[in-house]
CSV table of C-alpha atoms and ligand atoms in Angstrom, one decimal:
chain,number,residue,atom,x,y,z
A,10,MET,CA,-8.8,-18.4,-35.9
A,11,VAL,CA,-7.6,-20.9,-38.4
A,12,LEU,CA,-7.4,-18.0,-40.9
A,13,LEU,CA,-5.5,-15.9,-38.4
A,14,SER,CA,-2.9,-18.7,-37.9
A,15,VAL,CA,-2.5,-19.2,-41.6
A,16,ALA,CA,-2.2,-15.5,-42.1
A,17,VAL,CA,0.5,-15.3,-39.4
A,18,ALA,CA,2.4,-18.2,-40.9
A,19,SER,CA,2.3,-17.1,-44.5
A,20,MET,CA,3.1,-13.5,-43.6
A,21,CYS,CA,6.0,-14.5,-41.5
A,22,TYR,CA,7.5,-16.7,-44.1
A,23,PHE,CA,7.0,-14.1,-46.7
A,24,LEU,CA,8.8,-11.5,-44.6
A,25,LEU,CA,11.6,-13.9,-43.7
A,26,VAL,CA,12.2,-14.9,-47.3
A,27,MET,CA,12.2,-11.2,-48.3
A,28,ALA,CA,14.5,-10.1,-45.5
A,29,LEU,CA,17.2,-12.8,-45.4
A,30,PRO,CA,19.7,-13.9,-48.0
A,31,SER,CA,18.9,-17.5,-48.8
A,32,ALA,CA,22.5,-18.6,-48.0
A,33,LEU,CA,21.9,-17.6,-44.4
A,34,THR,CA,20.8,-20.8,-42.8
A,35,SER,CA,21.0,-21.9,-39.2
A,36,THR,CA,24.2,-23.8,-39.8
A,37,SER,CA,25.9,-20.5,-40.4
A,38,TYR,CA,25.9,-19.8,-36.6
A,39,LYS,CA,29.3,-19.9,-35.2
A,40,ARG,CA,29.9,-22.3,-32.4
A,41,ARG,CA,32.0,-20.1,-30.2
A,42,CYS,CA,30.7,-16.9,-28.6
A,43,SER,CA,32.6,-13.7,-28.7
A,44,LYS,CA,30.9,-12.6,-25.5
A,45,ILE,CA,29.0,-14.4,-22.7
A,46,TYR,CA,26.1,-12.5,-21.1
A,47,VAL,CA,25.4,-13.1,-17.4
A,48,HIS,CA,21.7,-13.3,-16.7
A,49,LYS,CA,20.7,-12.1,-13.2
A,50,GLU,CA,17.8,-12.4,-10.8
A,51,TRP,CA,15.5,-9.3,-10.9
A,52,ARG,CA,16.3,-8.1,-7.4
A,53,ASP,CA,20.0,-8.5,-8.0
A,54,LEU,CA,19.9,-6.0,-10.8
A,55,THR,CA,20.8,-2.5,-9.8
A,56,VAL,CA,17.8,-0.2,-9.5
A,57,LYS,CA,19.2,1.7,-12.5
A,58,ASP,CA,19.2,-1.6,-14.5
A,59,ARG,CA,15.7,-2.5,-13.4
A,60,LEU,CA,14.4,0.8,-14.6
A,61,ALA,CA,16.4,0.5,-17.9
A,62,TYR,CA,15.0,-3.0,-18.4
A,63,ILE,CA,11.4,-1.7,-18.0
A,64,LYS,CA,12.2,1.2,-20.3
A,65,ALA,CA,13.5,-1.3,-23.0
A,66,VAL,CA,10.4,-3.4,-22.7
A,67,LYS,CA,8.3,-0.3,-23.2
A,68,CYS,CA,10.6,0.6,-26.2
A,69,LEU,CA,9.8,-2.8,-27.8
A,70,GLN,CA,6.1,-2.1,-27.2
A,71,ALA,CA,6.5,1.1,-29.1
A,72,LEU,CA,8.5,-0.2,-32.0
A,73,PRO,CA,6.7,-1.2,-35.2
A,74,SER,CA,5.8,-4.9,-35.7
A,75,SER,CA,7.4,-6.9,-38.5
A,76,ILE,CA,4.0,-8.5,-39.1
A,77,PRO,CA,1.8,-5.4,-38.9
A,78,THR,CA,-1.4,-7.2,-40.0
A,79,ILE,CA,-1.2,-9.4,-37.0
A,80,ALA,CA,0.7,-7.6,-34.2
A,81,ARG,CA,0.8,-3.9,-33.2
A,82,SER,CA,4.4,-3.7,-31.9
A,83,ARG,CA,7.7,-5.4,-32.0
A,84,TYR,CA,6.9,-6.7,-28.5
A,85,GLU,CA,3.8,-8.3,-29.8
A,86,ASP,CA,5.8,-10.1,-32.6
A,87,PHE,CA,7.0,-12.4,-29.8
A,88,GLN,CA,3.6,-12.9,-28.3
A,89,ALA,CA,2.1,-13.5,-31.8
A,90,THR,CA,4.7,-16.1,-32.7
A,91,HIS,CA,4.0,-17.9,-29.4
A,92,ILE,CA,0.2,-17.8,-30.0
A,93,ASP,CA,0.5,-19.1,-33.5
A,94,LEU,CA,2.8,-22.0,-32.6
A,95,THR,CA,1.2,-22.9,-29.3
A,96,GLU,CA,0.1,-26.4,-30.2
A,97,ARG,CA,3.4,-27.2,-31.8
A,98,ILE,CA,5.6,-26.0,-28.9
A,99,HIS,CA,3.9,-27.3,-25.7
A,100,LEU,CA,3.6,-30.8,-24.5
A,101,VAL,CA,6.3,-31.8,-26.9
A,102,GLY,CA,10.0,-32.8,-26.6
A,103,HIS,CA,11.2,-29.4,-27.8
A,104,PHE,CA,9.2,-27.3,-25.3
A,105,LEU,CA,12.3,-26.2,-23.4
A,106,PRO,CA,14.5,-25.8,-26.4
A,107,TRP,CA,11.9,-23.7,-28.3
A,108,HIS,CA,11.3,-21.4,-25.3
A,109,ARG,CA,15.0,-21.1,-24.7
A,110,HIS,CA,15.6,-19.7,-28.1
A,111,GLN,CA,12.5,-17.5,-28.1
A,112,ILE,CA,13.4,-15.7,-24.9
A,113,ASN,CA,17.0,-15.4,-26.1
A,114,LEU,CA,15.7,-13.6,-29.2
A,115,TYR,CA,13.6,-11.4,-26.9
A,116,GLY,CA,16.7,-10.5,-24.8
A,117,LYS,CA,18.6,-9.7,-28.0
A,118,ALA,CA,15.8,-7.5,-29.1
A,119,LEU,CA,15.9,-5.6,-25.8
A,120,ARG,CA,19.7,-5.1,-26.3
A,121,LYS,CA,19.9,-4.5,-30.0
A,122,GLU,CA,16.7,-2.8,-30.9
A,123,CYS,CA,16.2,-0.9,-27.6
A,124,GLY,CA,19.7,-0.3,-26.4
A,125,TYR,CA,19.4,-2.2,-23.1
A,126,LYS,CA,22.8,-2.6,-21.6
A,127,GLY,CA,22.1,-4.3,-18.3
A,128,PRO,CA,21.7,-8.0,-17.5
A,129,ILE,CA,18.8,-10.0,-18.9
A,130,ALA,CA,16.6,-10.8,-15.9
A,131,PHE,CA,15.1,-14.0,-14.5
A,132,TRP,CA,12.6,-14.3,-11.7
A,133,ASP,CA,13.7,-16.8,-9.1
A,134,TRP,CA,10.3,-17.1,-7.4
A,135,THR,CA,11.8,-19.5,-4.8
A,136,ARG,CA,13.1,-16.3,-3.2
A,137,ASP,CA,9.4,-15.4,-2.7
A,138,GLY,CA,8.2,-18.9,-2.1
A,139,ASP,CA,10.8,-19.5,0.7
A,140,ASN,CA,9.8,-16.2,2.3
A,141,ALA,CA,7.3,-16.7,5.0
A,142,GLU,CA,7.3,-13.0,5.8
A,143,GLY,CA,4.7,-11.7,3.5
A,144,PRO,CA,2.5,-12.4,0.5
A,145,LEU,CA,3.8,-12.7,-3.0
A,146,ALA,CA,2.3,-9.3,-3.7
A,147,GLN,CA,5.1,-7.8,-1.6
A,148,SER,CA,7.8,-9.3,-3.9
A,149,PRO,CA,10.1,-6.7,-5.4
A,150,ILE,CA,9.1,-8.1,-8.8
A,151,PHE,CA,5.7,-6.5,-8.3
A,152,ASP,CA,7.0,-3.1,-7.2
A,153,ASP,CA,5.2,-0.3,-8.8
A,154,VAL,CA,8.3,1.6,-9.7
A,155,THR,CA,11.2,-0.9,-9.8
A,156,GLY,CA,9.1,-3.9,-10.8
A,157,PHE,CA,6.2,-4.9,-13.0
A,158,GLY,CA,3.3,-3.5,-11.0
A,159,GLY,CA,0.7,-4.8,-8.7
A,160,ASN,CA,-2.3,-7.1,-8.6
A,161,GLY,CA,-5.2,-7.2,-10.9
A,162,VAL,CA,-8.0,-5.1,-9.4
A,163,PRO,CA,-11.2,-7.1,-9.2
A,164,GLY,CA,-14.1,-5.9,-11.4
A,165,THR,CA,-11.9,-3.9,-13.8
A,166,TYR,CA,-11.8,-6.5,-16.6
A,167,THR,CA,-14.6,-8.0,-18.6
A,168,LEU,CA,-14.0,-11.4,-20.3
A,169,PRO,CA,-14.8,-11.5,-24.0
A,170,ASP,CA,-18.2,-13.0,-25.0
A,171,ASP,CA,-16.3,-15.9,-26.7
A,172,VAL,CA,-15.2,-17.7,-23.6
A,173,SER,CA,-13.6,-20.6,-25.5
A,174,GLN,CA,-10.2,-19.0,-25.1
A,175,THR,CA,-10.4,-18.5,-21.4
A,176,PRO,CA,-10.9,-22.0,-19.9
A,177,GLU,CA,-10.3,-20.7,-16.4
A,178,PRO,CA,-12.3,-17.5,-16.2
A,179,TYR,CA,-11.8,-17.2,-12.4
A,180,ARG,CA,-8.1,-16.4,-13.0
A,181,TYR,CA,-8.9,-13.2,-14.9
A,182,VAL,CA,-9.4,-11.2,-11.8
A,183,GLY,CA,-8.9,-7.7,-13.2
A,184,CYS,CA,-6.6,-5.2,-14.8
A,185,VAL,CA,-3.2,-4.2,-13.3
A,186,GLN,CA,-3.8,-0.6,-12.2
A,187,THR,CA,-0.4,0.3,-10.9
A,188,GLY,CA,3.2,0.2,-12.2
A,189,PRO,CA,4.8,0.7,-15.6
A,190,PHE,CA,2.3,-1.6,-17.4
A,191,ARG,CA,-0.9,-0.3,-15.8
A,192,ASP,CA,-4.2,-0.2,-17.6
A,193,SER,CA,-3.9,3.5,-18.6
A,194,VAL,CA,-0.5,3.2,-20.3
A,195,TYR,CA,-0.3,-0.4,-21.7
A,196,THR,CA,-2.9,-2.0,-24.0
A,197,VAL,CA,-2.6,-5.6,-25.2
A,198,HIS,CA,-4.0,-6.3,-28.6
A,199,LEU,CA,-3.6,-10.1,-28.8
A,200,GLY,CA,-5.5,-12.6,-26.6
A,201,PRO,CA,-6.9,-13.8,-24.4
A,202,GLY,CA,-6.0,-17.1,-26.1
A,203,LYS,CA,-6.3,-16.9,-29.9
A,204,LEU,CA,-8.7,-14.0,-29.8
A,205,LYS,CA,-7.7,-10.5,-30.9
A,206,THR,CA,-9.1,-8.0,-28.4
A,207,ASP,CA,-7.8,-4.7,-27.0
A,208,HIS,CA,-7.4,-5.2,-23.3
A,209,CYS,CA,-5.4,-4.4,-20.2
A,210,MET,CA,-2.7,-6.6,-18.7
A,211,VAL,CA,-4.9,-9.0,-16.7
A,212,SER,CA,-3.5,-10.4,-13.5
A,213,ALA,CA,-4.2,-11.9,-10.2
A,214,THR,CA,-1.3,-12.4,-7.8
A,215,TRP,CA,-1.4,-15.7,-6.0
A,216,ARG,CA,0.7,-16.9,-3.2
A,217,PRO,CA,2.8,-19.6,-4.8
A,218,ILE,CA,3.7,-22.9,-3.2
A,219,LEU,CA,7.1,-22.9,-4.9
A,220,GLY,CA,10.0,-23.1,-2.5
A,221,THR,CA,13.5,-24.3,-2.9
A,222,GLU,CA,12.5,-27.8,-1.7
A,223,ASN,CA,10.0,-28.2,-4.5
A,224,VAL,CA,12.5,-27.2,-7.1
A,225,ARG,CA,15.2,-29.4,-5.7
A,226,LYS,CA,13.0,-32.4,-6.1
A,227,GLN,CA,12.2,-31.7,-9.7
A,228,LEU,CA,15.8,-31.0,-10.5
A,229,ALA,CA,16.6,-34.5,-9.1
A,230,SER,CA,14.9,-36.1,-12.2
A,231,ARG,CA,17.3,-38.7,-13.5
A,232,THR,CA,16.3,-38.5,-17.2
A,233,PHE,CA,15.3,-35.7,-19.5
A,234,GLU,CA,12.0,-37.4,-20.0
A,235,GLU,CA,11.3,-37.5,-16.3
A,236,PHE,CA,12.4,-33.8,-16.0
A,237,ARG,CA,10.3,-32.7,-18.9
A,238,LEU,CA,7.2,-34.4,-17.6
A,239,VAL,CA,7.6,-33.3,-14.0
A,240,ILE,CA,8.2,-29.6,-14.7
A,241,ASP,CA,5.3,-29.4,-17.2
A,242,ASP,CA,2.8,-30.8,-14.7
A,243,MET,CA,0.3,-28.0,-14.7
A,244,THR,CA,-0.5,-28.1,-11.0
A,245,ASN,CA,2.8,-29.0,-9.4
A,246,GLY,CA,5.4,-28.4,-12.1
A,247,ILE,CA,7.8,-25.5,-11.9
A,248,HIS,CA,6.7,-24.3,-15.3
A,249,GLY,CA,2.9,-24.2,-14.6
A,250,MET,CA,3.3,-23.0,-11.1
A,251,GLY,CA,5.2,-19.8,-12.1
A,252,HIS,CA,2.4,-19.0,-14.6
A,253,ALA,CA,-0.3,-19.7,-12.0
A,254,ALA,CA,1.5,-17.6,-9.3
A,255,VAL,CA,1.0,-14.5,-11.4
A,256,GLY,CA,-2.5,-15.5,-12.6
A,257,GLY,CA,-4.5,-13.7,-15.2
A,258,GLU,CA,-3.3,-13.9,-18.8
A,259,MET,CA,-0.1,-15.4,-17.6
A,260,THR,CA,-2.1,-18.6,-17.2
A,261,ASN,CA,-3.2,-18.6,-20.8
A,262,ILE,CA,-1.1,-21.1,-22.7
A,263,TYR,CA,-1.5,-19.1,-25.9
A,264,SER,CA,-1.3,-15.4,-25.0
A,265,ALA,CA,0.7,-15.4,-21.7
A,266,GLY,CA,3.3,-13.3,-23.5
A,267,ALA,CA,1.0,-10.3,-23.0
A,268,ASP,CA,2.7,-10.0,-19.6
A,269,PRO,CA,6.4,-9.0,-19.6
A,270,LEU,CA,6.9,-11.4,-16.6
A,271,PHE,CA,6.4,-14.3,-19.1
A,272,TYR,CA,10.0,-13.7,-20.1
A,273,LEU,CA,11.4,-13.5,-16.6
A,274,HIS,CA,9.6,-16.7,-15.6
A,275,HIS,CA,10.8,-18.6,-18.7
A,276,GLN,CA,14.3,-17.4,-18.1
A,277,ASN,CA,14.1,-19.0,-14.7
A,278,LEU,CA,12.7,-22.2,-16.1
A,279,ASP,CA,15.5,-22.2,-18.7
A,280,ARG,CA,18.0,-21.6,-15.8
A,281,MET,CA,16.6,-24.7,-14.0
A,282,TRP,CA,16.9,-26.7,-17.2
A,283,TRP,CA,20.5,-25.5,-17.4
A,284,HIS,CA,21.2,-26.5,-13.8
A,285,TRP,CA,19.7,-30.0,-14.6
A,286,GLN,CA,21.8,-30.2,-17.8
A,287,GLN,CA,25.0,-29.5,-15.8
A,288,LYS,CA,24.4,-32.4,-13.4
A,289,GLY,CA,25.3,-35.2,-15.8
A,290,LYS,CA,28.0,-35.6,-18.4
A,291,ASP,CA,25.7,-36.5,-21.4
A,292,ARG,CA,22.9,-34.1,-20.5
A,293,LEU,CA,23.9,-31.5,-23.1
A,294,LYS,CA,22.8,-34.1,-25.7
A,295,GLU,CA,19.8,-35.5,-23.9
A,296,ILE,CA,16.5,-34.8,-25.5
A,297,SER,CA,13.2,-36.8,-25.7
A,298,GLY,CA,9.5,-36.4,-26.0
A,299,PRO,CA,7.3,-36.4,-29.1
A,300,SER,CA,7.8,-33.9,-31.9
A,301,THR,CA,4.0,-33.3,-32.1
A,302,GLN,CA,1.4,-33.4,-29.3
A,303,ASN,CA,0.5,-37.0,-28.7
A,304,GLY,CA,2.8,-38.1,-31.5
A,305,ASN,CA,4.7,-41.3,-31.5
A,306,ASP,CA,8.0,-40.2,-32.8
A,307,THR,CA,10.8,-38.7,-30.6
A,308,VAL,CA,12.4,-35.3,-31.1
A,309,THR,CA,16.1,-35.6,-31.9
A,310,LEU,CA,18.9,-33.0,-31.8
A,311,ASP,CA,18.4,-32.5,-35.5
A,312,PHE,CA,14.8,-31.4,-35.1
A,313,GLU,CA,14.3,-28.0,-36.7
A,314,MET,CA,12.3,-25.3,-34.8
A,315,ASP,CA,10.9,-22.2,-36.4
A,316,PHE,CA,10.4,-18.7,-35.1
A,317,PRO,CA,8.2,-16.8,-37.6
A,318,ALA,CA,8.7,-13.1,-37.3
A,319,LEU,CA,11.5,-13.5,-34.9
A,320,GLY,CA,14.4,-15.2,-36.6
A,321,LEU,CA,15.8,-18.2,-38.5
A,322,ASN,CA,15.2,-21.8,-37.8
A,323,VAL,CA,17.4,-23.5,-35.3
A,324,THR,CA,17.8,-27.1,-34.4
A,325,VAL,CA,17.3,-28.5,-30.9
A,326,GLY,CA,21.0,-29.4,-30.9
A,327,GLU,CA,22.0,-25.8,-31.5
A,328,VAL,CA,20.4,-24.5,-28.3
A,329,MET,CA,21.4,-27.3,-25.9
A,330,ASP,CA,24.6,-25.6,-24.7
A,331,ILE,CA,24.0,-22.0,-23.5
A,332,SER,CA,27.7,-21.2,-23.7
A,333,LYS,CA,27.7,-21.7,-27.5
A,334,GLU,CA,26.2,-19.7,-30.4
A,335,PRO,CA,23.4,-18.8,-30.9
A,336,ASN,CA,22.9,-18.7,-27.1
A,337,CYS,CA,26.0,-17.1,-25.5
A,338,TYR,CA,24.8,-16.6,-21.9
A,339,THR,CA,25.1,-18.0,-18.5
A,340,PHE,CA,23.3,-17.4,-15.2
A,341,ASP,CA,24.6,-15.6,-12.2
A,342,TYR,CA,23.6,-18.6,-10.0
B,427,NAG,C1,0.6,-43.7,-32.4
B,427,NAG,O1,0.5,-45.0,-31.8
B,427,NAG,C2,-0.9,-45.4,-31.5
B,427,NAG,C3,-0.8,-46.7,-30.7
B,427,NAG,O2,0.2,-47.6,-31.2
B,427,NAG,C4,-1.7,-45.5,-32.8
B,427,NAG,O3,-3.0,-45.9,-32.5
B,427,NAG,C5,-1.6,-44.1,-33.5
B,427,NAG,O4,-2.3,-44.2,-34.7
B,427,NAG,C6,-0.2,-43.6,-33.7
B,427,NAG,N1,-0.3,-42.3,-34.1
B,427,NAG,C7,0.4,-41.8,-35.2
B,427,NAG,C8,0.3,-40.4,-35.5
B,427,NAG,O5,1.1,-42.5,-35.9
B,428,NAG,C1,11.7,-24.2,-40.5
B,428,NAG,O1,11.2,-25.2,-39.6
B,428,NAG,C2,9.8,-25.4,-40.0
B,428,NAG,C3,9.3,-26.3,-38.9
B,428,NAG,O2,10.1,-27.4,-38.6
B,428,NAG,C4,9.8,-26.1,-41.3
B,428,NAG,O3,8.4,-26.4,-41.7
B,428,NAG,C5,10.4,-25.1,-42.3
B,428,NAG,O4,10.4,-25.7,-43.6
B,428,NAG,C6,11.7,-24.7,-41.9
B,428,NAG,N1,12.2,-23.6,-42.8
B,428,NAG,C7,13.4,-23.6,-43.4
B,428,NAG,C8,13.7,-22.4,-44.2
B,428,NAG,O5,14.2,-24.5,-43.3
B,429,CU,CU1,4.9,-21.3,-24.0
């Protein structure tokens, strides 16, 4: 696995160095946006846009990887980069900034490489959490045609022999057997964890305990440090809960990107950070937390984040304001 990581890193840097003129550094990003994209909740997209979004994800899954020795598709470039950097981008101060930029690059790929013209989608699971009507499985996000497909079917997935990468085996209930990413049409090549195995999209839909009230409390955090720690709490935090609600590989801190819902959940998390950021006048500059897991130093706005196989380095400061380059988006609500 160490070898894999080293190979990913060196391959990516090689490709980036080859592909980009050296004068192009992150500072060349313009500050002003020529266009602001409005991200919308999945069920607020027109049916036509929902189908087009799914088609664009499938297009990314069919496009060649830029790191073919590691990943099998352009889609997997995003998952591979996340797997490779996992220990550097979680439980650190730049967790939210890093994921903000990664999912933004993913959205740009859907648009630029796969021709998607509709809004980038987020999944506001409070709309399911507040709904006492039915189980999460009835959420439009899990629709078999206009969503990401149903539950994992028990007994259809066998965990790899090396269980070191699946610390919570009971979450890997089974393969998704319906919808656009069902077992027979979608094969994942990376994961679970740092393993490289060919497998189905493993899921287990849970009823989440995430309602508006829960989110409201977490958004009431007074400092970024408080917000960062509360959202990332694996059992009660709005980050971990969204992963746990889906179950399966979505709960794997390394390989969760196997599931296209990863990007809709993280868009929502980013949206909540944005809501938090707008509630105080200095919050667009407020960042804290260690730059390495358990480290003693604090991340600053100048901290440089890397995105091997996906794009140029950007600083934390550059992604703070979503209305400026290289972000250029806002949320419908
Ligand atoms: C961080 O601080 C602790 C306690 O002061 C110390 O034991 C540790 O060596 C420090 N770690 C680093 C990486 O400097
Ligand atoms: C990009 O950021 C990484 C991680 O901070 C750093 O190691 C690397 O040197 C940076 N690359 C460039 C080209 O600045
Ligand atoms: Cu992550």
